[in-house]
One Martini backbone bead per residue (centre of mass of N, CA, C, O) as a GRO file, in nm:
protein
  387
    1MET     BB    1   0.748   1.312  -3.970
    2ARG     BB    2   0.611   1.574  -3.883
    3SER     BB    3   0.365   1.440  -3.748
    4LEU     BB    4   0.527   1.280  -3.539
    5LEU     BB    5   0.666   1.525  -3.407
    6THR     BB    6   0.401   1.673  -3.337
    7SER     BB    7   0.298   1.418  -3.150
    8LEU     BB    8   0.516   1.377  -2.926
    9GLY     BB    9   0.396   1.533  -2.688
   10ILE     BB   10   0.142   1.355  -2.665
   11ILE     BB   11   0.277   1.086  -2.627
   12ILE     BB   12   0.428   1.158  -2.366
   13GLY     BB   13   0.190   1.264  -2.200
   14VAL     BB   14   0.001   1.018  -2.202
   15GLY     BB   15   0.206   0.807  -2.109
   16SER     BB   16   0.285   0.944  -1.840
   17VAL     BB   17   0.012   0.951  -1.703
   18ILE     BB   18  -0.047   0.647  -1.704
   19VAL     BB   19   0.213   0.552  -1.559
   20MET     BB   20   0.186   0.720  -1.299
   21VAL     BB   21  -0.089   0.608  -1.212
   22ALA     BB   22  -0.008   0.308  -1.215
   23MET     BB   23   0.213   0.335  -0.998
   24GLY     BB   24   0.039   0.456  -0.776
   25GLU     BB   25  -0.179   0.229  -0.760
   26GLY     BB   26   0.019  -0.004  -0.721
   27SER     BB   27   0.144   0.100  -0.457
   28GLN     BB   28  -0.117   0.122  -0.297
   29ARG     BB   29  -0.195  -0.178  -0.315
   30ALA     BB   30   0.066  -0.292  -0.191
   31ILE     BB   31   0.034  -0.153   0.083
   32GLU     BB   32  -0.244  -0.269   0.159
   33GLU     BB   33  -0.159  -0.568   0.142
   34ARG     BB   34   0.069  -0.553   0.352
   35ILE     BB   35  -0.109  -0.456   0.587
   36SER     BB   36  -0.325  -0.684   0.571
   37ALA     BB   37  -0.112  -0.916   0.625
   38MET     BB   38  -0.083  -0.829   0.938
   39GLY     BB   39  -0.409  -0.804   0.950
   40THR     BB   40  -0.748  -0.836   1.037
   41ASN     BB   41  -0.871  -0.585   1.183
   42LEU     BB   42  -0.632  -0.444   1.345
   43LEU     BB   43  -0.521  -0.435   1.687
   44GLN     BB   44  -0.270  -0.258   1.881
   45ILE     BB   45  -0.108  -0.306   2.203
   46ASN     BB   46   0.097  -0.069   2.376
   47HIS     BB   47   0.330   0.041   2.573
   48ARG     BB   48   0.330   0.374   2.749
   49PRO     BB   49   0.533   0.581   2.872
   50PRO     BB   50   0.570   0.843   3.056
   51PRO     BB   51   0.664   1.139   3.087
   52ARG     BB   52   0.912   1.267   3.290
   53HIS     BB   53   0.762   1.548   3.373
   54ILE     BB   54   0.544   1.361   3.495
   55GLN     BB   55   0.369   1.374   3.799
   56THR     BB   56   0.252   1.084   3.996
   57THR     BB   57   0.077   0.861   4.217
   58TYR     BB   58   0.053   0.670   3.993
   59THR     BB   59   0.109   0.332   3.933
   60ARG     BB   60   0.288   0.204   3.676
   61ARG     BB   61   0.296  -0.034   3.435
   62SER     BB   62   0.516  -0.206   3.208
   63ALA     BB   63   0.286  -0.425   3.149
   64PHE     BB   64   0.097  -0.701   3.066
   65SER     BB   65  -0.147  -0.902   3.191
   66LYS     BB   66  -0.355  -1.172   3.218
   67GLU     BB   67  -0.588  -1.001   3.329
   68ASP     BB   68  -0.614  -0.817   3.089
   69LEU     BB   69  -0.680  -1.039   2.886
   70GLU     BB   70  -0.932  -1.160   3.026
   71LYS     BB   71  -1.106  -0.906   3.019
   72LEU     BB   72  -1.116  -0.879   2.712
   73LYS     BB   73  -1.237  -1.163   2.652
   74ASP     BB   74  -1.499  -1.130   2.840
   75GLU     BB   75  -1.602  -0.804   2.756
   76SER     BB   76  -1.569  -0.796   2.467
   77THR     BB   77  -1.786  -0.736   2.158
   78TYR     BB   78  -1.580  -0.680   1.878
   79THR     BB   79  -1.422  -0.953   1.895
   80SER     BB   80  -1.246  -1.251   1.743
   81ALA     BB   81  -0.938  -1.195   1.850
   82ILE     BB   82  -0.694  -1.274   2.118
   83SER     BB   83  -0.340  -1.183   2.183
   84GLY     BB   84  -0.063  -1.234   2.336
   85VAL     BB   85   0.285  -1.091   2.346
   86VAL     BB   86   0.605  -1.237   2.358
   87GLN     BB   87   0.913  -1.055   2.311
   88ASN     BB   88   1.227  -1.158   2.145
   89ASN     BB   89   1.515  -1.019   2.050
   90ASN     BB   90   1.785  -1.175   1.946
   91THR     BB   91   1.766  -1.486   1.954
   92ASN     BB   92   1.938  -1.771   2.033
   93VAL     BB   93   1.957  -2.033   1.782
   94ILE     BB   94   1.975  -2.394   1.750
   95GLY     BB   95   2.058  -2.611   1.483
   96GLY     BB   96   2.161  -2.837   1.242
   97GLU     BB   97   2.328  -2.574   1.079
   98GLY     BB   98   2.319  -2.388   1.336
   99SER     BB   99   2.320  -2.042   1.427
  100VAL     BB  100   2.082  -1.777   1.525
  101GLN     BB  101   1.939  -1.455   1.504
  102VAL     BB  102   1.606  -1.414   1.642
  103ARG     BB  103   1.269  -1.367   1.639
  104LEU     BB  104   1.065  -1.405   1.934
  105GLN     BB  105   0.732  -1.550   2.001
  106GLY     BB  106   0.471  -1.545   2.241
  107VAL     BB  107   0.157  -1.713   2.192
  108GLU     BB  108  -0.167  -1.755   2.091
  109PRO     BB  109  -0.388  -1.915   1.884
  110ASP     BB  110  -0.530  -1.633   1.792
  111PHE     BB  111  -0.293  -1.510   1.628
  112LEU     BB  112  -0.365  -1.612   1.344
  113ILE     BB  113  -0.621  -1.438   1.315
  114ALA     BB  114  -0.515  -1.154   1.383
  115ARG     BB  115  -0.256  -1.181   1.161
  116ASN     BB  116  -0.312  -1.361   0.910
  117TRP     BB  117  -0.191  -1.651   0.945
  118ASN     BB  118  -0.025  -1.945   0.797
  119VAL     BB  119  -0.009  -2.300   0.795
  120ASN     BB  120   0.162  -2.519   0.535
  121ALA     BB  121   0.324  -2.693   0.762
  122GLY     BB  122   0.176  -2.876   0.965
  123TYR     BB  123   0.115  -2.715   1.288
  124PHE     BB  124  -0.055  -2.558   1.540
  125PHE     BB  125  -0.093  -2.473   1.842
  126GLU     BB  126  -0.274  -2.523   2.142
  127GLU     BB  127  -0.421  -2.487   2.446
  128GLU     BB  128  -0.274  -2.731   2.568
  129ASP     BB  129   0.014  -2.624   2.519
  130LEU     BB  130  -0.028  -2.380   2.696
  131ALA     BB  131  -0.103  -2.520   2.969
  132LEU     BB  132   0.164  -2.724   2.956
  133ARG     BB  133   0.416  -2.583   2.838
  134ASN     BB  134   0.515  -2.657   2.567
  135THR     BB  135   0.801  -2.744   2.350
  136VAL     BB  136   0.698  -2.566   2.086
  137ALA     BB  137   0.739  -2.483   1.724
  138VAL     BB  138   0.708  -2.213   1.483
  139LEU     BB  139   0.833  -2.142   1.158
  140GLY     BB  140   0.987  -1.958   0.948
  141ARG     BB  141   1.133  -1.994   0.645
  142THR     BB  142   1.403  -1.852   0.701
  143THR     BB  143   1.473  -1.992   0.967
  144ALA     BB  144   1.461  -2.286   0.868
  145LYS     BB  145   1.686  -2.252   0.655
  146ASN     BB  146   1.913  -2.155   0.853
  147LEU     BB  147   1.896  -2.418   1.047
  148PHE     BB  148   1.856  -2.665   0.788
  149GLY     BB  149   1.881  -2.547   0.472
  150ASP     BB  150   1.582  -2.676   0.472
  151ALA     BB  151   1.269  -2.612   0.559
  152GLU     BB  152   1.138  -2.906   0.548
  153LYS     BB  153   1.355  -3.034   0.758
  154ALA     BB  154   1.238  -2.907   1.032
  155LEU     BB  155   1.037  -3.108   1.076
  156ALA     BB  156   1.059  -3.270   1.391
  157GLN     BB  157   1.275  -3.100   1.495
  158GLN     BB  158   1.537  -2.966   1.694
  159ILE     BB  159   1.572  -2.682   1.911
  160ARG     BB  160   1.778  -2.429   2.074
  161ILE     BB  161   1.665  -2.225   2.357
  162GLY     BB  162   1.903  -2.185   2.531
  163THR     BB  163   1.822  -2.462   2.751
  164GLU     BB  164   1.594  -2.532   2.547
  165TYR     BB  165   1.395  -2.778   2.385
  166PHE     BB  166   1.243  -2.773   2.059
  167THR     BB  167   0.968  -2.863   1.859
  168VAL     BB  168   0.894  -2.881   1.525
  169ILE     BB  169   0.543  -2.841   1.394
  170GLY     BB  170   0.581  -2.581   1.195
  171LEU     BB  171   0.505  -2.377   0.894
  172PHE     BB  172   0.502  -2.087   0.745
  173GLU     BB  173   0.399  -1.889   0.526
  174SER     BB  174   0.496  -1.665   0.315
  175LYS     BB  175   0.527  -1.291   0.375
  176GLY     BB  176   0.764  -1.116   0.379
  177ALA     BB  177   0.781  -0.786   0.400
  178ASP     BB  178   0.743  -0.515   0.573
  179LEU     BB  179   0.725  -0.171   0.603
  180ASP     BB  180   1.035  -0.186   0.734
  181GLY     BB  181   1.182  -0.445   0.582
  182ARG     BB  182   1.112  -0.688   0.751
  183ASP     BB  183   1.138  -1.023   0.791
  184GLN     BB  184   0.859  -1.231   0.853
  185ASP     BB  185   1.022  -1.522   0.818
  186ASP     BB  186   1.212  -1.431   1.072
  187ILE     BB  187   1.070  -1.662   1.290
  188ILE     BB  188   0.949  -1.756   1.626
  189ILE     BB  189   0.685  -1.966   1.756
  190VAL     BB  190   0.543  -1.983   2.084
  191PRO     BB  191   0.407  -2.041   2.363
  192MET     BB  192   0.336  -1.808   2.594
  193ASP     BB  193   0.380  -1.969   2.865
  194THR     BB  194   0.654  -2.079   2.786
  195ALA     BB  195   0.797  -1.804   2.759
  196MET     BB  196   0.747  -1.708   3.048
  197THR     BB  197   0.878  -1.961   3.212
  198ARG     BB  198   1.133  -2.076   3.028
  199LEU     BB  199   1.258  -1.786   2.920
  200ASN     BB  200   1.167  -1.519   3.113
  201ASN     BB  201   1.045  -1.527   3.397
  202SER     BB  202   0.746  -1.388   3.329
  203PRO     BB  203   0.398  -1.254   3.366
  204TYR     BB  204   0.441  -1.082   3.100
  205VAL     BB  205   0.336  -0.882   2.828
  206ASN     BB  206   0.411  -0.666   2.567
  207HIS     BB  207   0.158  -0.730   2.373
  208ILE     BB  208  -0.155  -0.678   2.182
  209VAL     BB  209  -0.375  -0.866   1.968
  210ILE     BB  210  -0.661  -0.764   1.754
  211SER     BB  211  -0.968  -0.880   1.618
  212VAL     BB  212  -1.221  -0.748   1.435
  213ILE     BB  213  -1.537  -0.826   1.304
  214GLY     BB  214  -1.527  -0.525   1.167
  215ARG     BB  215  -1.448  -0.231   1.014
  216GLU     BB  216  -1.702  -0.067   1.132
  217TYR     BB  217  -1.585  -0.139   1.449
  218MET     BB  218  -1.307  -0.011   1.515
  219GLU     BB  219  -1.367   0.244   1.691
  220THR     BB  220  -1.548   0.109   1.900
  221ALA     BB  221  -1.342  -0.105   1.993
  222GLN     BB  222  -1.123   0.092   2.081
  223ARG     BB  223  -1.285   0.231   2.308
  224GLU     BB  224  -1.352  -0.023   2.471
  225ILE     BB  225  -1.060  -0.117   2.527
  226GLU     BB  226  -0.968   0.134   2.678
  227LEU     BB  227  -1.172   0.106   2.910
  228LEU     BB  228  -1.095  -0.183   3.006
  229LEU     BB  229  -0.793  -0.124   3.064
  230ARG     BB  230  -0.829   0.102   3.267
  231GLU     BB  231  -0.981  -0.077   3.466
  232SER     BB  232  -0.770  -0.308   3.496
  233ARG     BB  233  -0.527  -0.082   3.562
  234GLN     BB  234  -0.633   0.147   3.744
  235ILE     BB  235  -0.705   0.424   3.596
  236PRO     BB  236  -0.759   0.728   3.659
  237ASP     BB  237  -0.917   0.999   3.624
  238GLY     BB  238  -0.706   1.223   3.433
  239ILE     BB  239  -0.524   0.989   3.336
  240ASN     BB  240  -0.311   0.878   3.131
  241SER     BB  241  -0.246   0.632   2.939
  242ASP     BB  242  -0.010   0.338   2.940
  243PHE     BB  243  -0.133   0.310   2.642
  244ALA     BB  244  -0.164   0.198   2.290
  245VAL     BB  245  -0.405   0.210   2.024
  246THR     BB  246  -0.374   0.059   1.710
  247ASN     BB  247  -0.504   0.134   1.393
  248GLN     BB  248  -0.494  -0.016   1.088
  249SER     BB  249  -0.677   0.174   0.922
  250ASP     BB  250  -0.507   0.430   0.964
  251THR     BB  251  -0.261   0.326   0.814
  252ILE     BB  252  -0.396   0.278   0.543
  253ASN     BB  253  -0.508   0.568   0.498
  254MET     BB  254  -0.235   0.716   0.514
  255ALA     BB  255  -0.091   0.564   0.285
  256SER     BB  256  -0.303   0.624   0.066
  257GLU     BB  257  -0.294   0.934   0.080
  258THR     BB  258   0.003   0.965   0.012
  259SER     BB  259  -0.013   0.822  -0.263
  260ARG     BB  260  -0.225   1.013  -0.392
  261ILE     BB  261  -0.060   1.273  -0.377
  262LEU     BB  262   0.182   1.175  -0.541
  263THR     BB  263   0.024   1.101  -0.795
  264GLY     BB  264  -0.090   1.385  -0.850
  265LEU     BB  265   0.182   1.528  -0.890
  266LEU     BB  266   0.290   1.350  -1.122
  267THR     BB  267   0.049   1.397  -1.313
  268ALA     BB  268   0.077   1.704  -1.338
  269ILE     BB  269   0.356   1.698  -1.463
  270ALA     BB  270   0.280   1.517  -1.709
  271ALA     BB  271   0.050   1.712  -1.823
  272ILE     BB  272   0.238   1.929  -1.940
  273SER     BB  273   0.304   1.773  -2.201
  274LEU     BB  274   0.030   1.823  -2.333
  275LEU     BB  275   0.060   2.129  -2.363
  276VAL     BB  276   0.316   2.121  -2.528
  277GLY     BB  277   0.192   1.953  -2.757
  278GLY     BB  278  -0.027   2.164  -2.832
  279ILE     BB  279   0.170   2.385  -2.919
  280GLY     BB  280   0.299   2.220  -3.146
  281ILE     BB  281   0.044   2.187  -3.314
  282MET     BB  282  -0.014   2.489  -3.359
  283ASN     BB  283   0.246   2.557  -3.508
  284ILE     BB  284   0.215   2.357  -3.745
  285MET     BB  285  -0.064   2.465  -3.841
  286LEU     BB  286   0.034   2.749  -3.911
  287VAL     BB  287   0.235   2.651  -4.122
  288SER     BB  288   0.024   2.505  -4.297
  289VAL     BB  289  -0.142   2.752  -4.374
  290THR     BB  290   0.085   2.900  -4.519
  291GLU     BB  291   0.155   2.670  -4.729
  292ARG     BB  292  -0.185   2.649  -4.810
  293THR     BB  293  -0.310   2.911  -4.923
  294LYS     BB  294  -0.369   2.845  -5.223
  295GLU     BB  295  -0.551   2.602  -5.168
  296ILE     BB  296  -0.765   2.763  -5.015
  297GLY     BB  297  -0.840   2.950  -5.253
  298ILE     BB  298  -0.939   2.731  -5.446
  299ARG     BB  299  -1.166   2.619  -5.268
  300MET     BB  300  -1.322   2.885  -5.246
  301ALA     BB  301  -1.360   2.933  -5.558
  302VAL     BB  302  -1.535   2.641  -5.578
  303GLY     BB  303  -1.727   2.671  -5.281
  304ALA     BB  304  -1.599   2.692  -5.018
  305ARG     BB  305  -1.655   2.729  -4.692
  306LYS     BB  306  -1.557   2.829  -4.390
  307ARG     BB  307  -1.644   2.566  -4.240
  308ASP     BB  308  -1.479   2.375  -4.421
  309ILE     BB  309  -1.199   2.483  -4.347
  310LEU     BB  310  -1.226   2.457  -4.046
  311PHE     BB  311  -1.276   2.148  -4.040
  312GLN     BB  312  -1.019   2.052  -4.180
  313PHE     BB  313  -0.807   2.165  -3.970
  314LEU     BB  314  -0.938   2.049  -3.717
  315ALA     BB  315  -0.920   1.752  -3.800
  316GLU     BB  316  -0.615   1.739  -3.822
  317SER     BB  317  -0.554   1.811  -3.526
  318VAL     BB  318  -0.713   1.576  -3.395
  319ILE     BB  319  -0.566   1.343  -3.537
  320LEU     BB  320  -0.288   1.405  -3.425
  321SER     BB  321  -0.369   1.373  -3.126
  322LEU     BB  322  -0.488   1.084  -3.141
  323MET     BB  323  -0.238   0.949  -3.247
  324GLY     BB  324  -0.069   1.024  -2.999
  325GLY     BB  325  -0.254   0.887  -2.791
  326VAL     BB  326  -0.236   0.595  -2.895
  327MET     BB  327   0.075   0.577  -2.877
  328GLY     BB  328   0.086   0.644  -2.573
  329ILE     BB  329  -0.075   0.398  -2.476
  330GLY     BB  330   0.116   0.187  -2.589
  331MET     BB  331   0.364   0.285  -2.430
  332ALA     BB  332   0.240   0.245  -2.147
  333PHE     BB  333   0.192  -0.062  -2.158
  334LEU     BB  334   0.487  -0.133  -2.206
  335ALA     BB  335   0.603   0.002  -1.950
  336CYS     BB  336   0.432  -0.161  -1.745
  337ARG     BB  337   0.540  -0.437  -1.824
  338ILE     BB  338   0.836  -0.380  -1.753
  339LEU     BB  339   0.793  -0.295  -1.457
  340SER     BB  340   0.663  -0.564  -1.362
  341ASN     BB  341   0.914  -0.747  -1.438
  342ILE     BB  342   1.105  -0.567  -1.222
  343GLY     BB  343   0.891  -0.513  -0.957
  344VAL     BB  344   0.692  -0.283  -1.036
  345PRO     BB  345   0.397  -0.172  -0.937
  346THR     BB  346   0.105  -0.196  -1.159
  347THR     BB  347  -0.215  -0.013  -1.241
  348VAL     BB  348  -0.435  -0.005  -1.494
  349ASN     BB  349  -0.666   0.250  -1.570
  350PRO     BB  350  -0.926   0.272  -1.786
  351LEU     BB  351  -1.018   0.561  -1.722
  352ILE     BB  352  -0.745   0.702  -1.778
  353VAL     BB  353  -0.725   0.618  -2.070
  354ALA     BB  354  -0.985   0.759  -2.168
  355VAL     BB  355  -0.915   1.045  -2.065
  356SER     BB  356  -0.653   1.077  -2.228
  357ALA     BB  357  -0.785   1.058  -2.509
  358MET     BB  358  -0.982   1.296  -2.469
  359PHE     BB  359  -0.762   1.507  -2.404
  360ALA     BB  360  -0.618   1.489  -2.674
  361ALA     BB  361  -0.861   1.588  -2.841
  362LEU     BB  362  -0.892   1.858  -2.690
  363VAL     BB  363  -0.618   1.970  -2.765
  364GLY     BB  364  -0.674   1.972  -3.071
  365ILE     BB  365  -0.906   2.179  -3.055
  366LEU     BB  366  -0.776   2.414  -2.897
  367PHE     BB  367  -0.499   2.432  -3.080
  368GLY     BB  368  -0.660   2.420  -3.373
  369TYR     BB  369  -0.858   2.661  -3.394
  370TYR     BB  370  -0.687   2.907  -3.474
  371PRO     BB  371  -0.570   2.803  -3.746
  372ALA     BB  372  -0.852   2.739  -3.868
  373LEU     BB  373  -0.962   3.030  -3.848
  374LYS     BB  374  -0.745   3.162  -4.021
  375ALA     BB  375  -0.811   3.000  -4.279
  376ALA     BB  376  -1.122   3.085  -4.299
  377LYS     BB  377  -1.045   3.415  -4.322
  378LEU     BB  378  -0.957   3.405  -4.595
  379TYR     BB  379  -0.913   3.555  -4.900
  380PRO     BB  380  -0.937   3.434  -5.211
  381ILE     BB  381  -0.765   3.635  -5.375
  382GLU     BB  382  -0.519   3.643  -5.184
  383ALA     BB  383  -0.471   3.336  -5.186
  384LEU     BB  384  -0.418   3.308  -5.498
  385ARG     BB  385  -0.167   3.525  -5.491
  386TYR     BB  386  -0.009   3.345  -5.318
  387GLU     BB  387   0.362   3.247  -5.273
   0.00000   0.00000   0.00000
């Protein structure tokens, strides 16, 4: 019982370090996966109005035109997919089971590639639907369920958006929530030109999404797109752009760096338990030396050398620490399993497990050395007379 209580600090310390790192890495991976699910090598271009205090003779446009889109498609060299997006928030849509307020987007076929979305029931519209301004729609799973009770029943059914009737031709695979907690499955996608003419009666798009051919070209592609858009929108030199190009890689790196810093802080706090456990081991070993003084004297009297006594007590200290480390690792794996079952992402790093076990042994050596040295320096005669 005393050995178990002695090792308790090591058990808690090792277990806490492993669990904290596992939670940090699990959260980091979950964030990266969620951002990656928003699009592969994604660049997003949004309109950015100038500050009110800036006066200029340059006339700024409020949105992007099809000419802007065509210039990017014709002249950009690092892009694999480009799509304009016409967005209407809180659009009233009526289906077979009632009406809902939903986010509606008008897009081009390349939107699927840029945003890394997949249709797993039915099909997505094509360039012909765009050119003919067909009234077809692809629904997210949440929207389809809200409109028809069962998502699968939505296929080939009609929905009413404003005064127009649209035919449901496809359903997206489930995407879950985005970084803002918004349900990505609560959405309706229609052809961009249809949204422009039949719903908005406007020739402009709200923003543009672009997929770059490779992550190593993200910054180069971003600079090229900025130059092309400035030329297309006739923005003079010396005037700030009226748009912003957002690099998805920057978002991933920022989120990952934040997660790493938080994980480091939590791990440092948990590591304090290891030091506390080491002090506990040193205290108990000092008590053990005092209790076993006569035994030490007998061993020395029959020929034990100082290094034999030193090794004996040092070995006991290391074994106590390693025992605590092994139990802490077992506790950490159990805790990670429980956390995963309740929905908290965890990723156990084998390297951290090995380092934690080695650190536990190191704690045993560091904090066990002084008691072991004290035992080795006892005089045999005094030790034999000790009561």
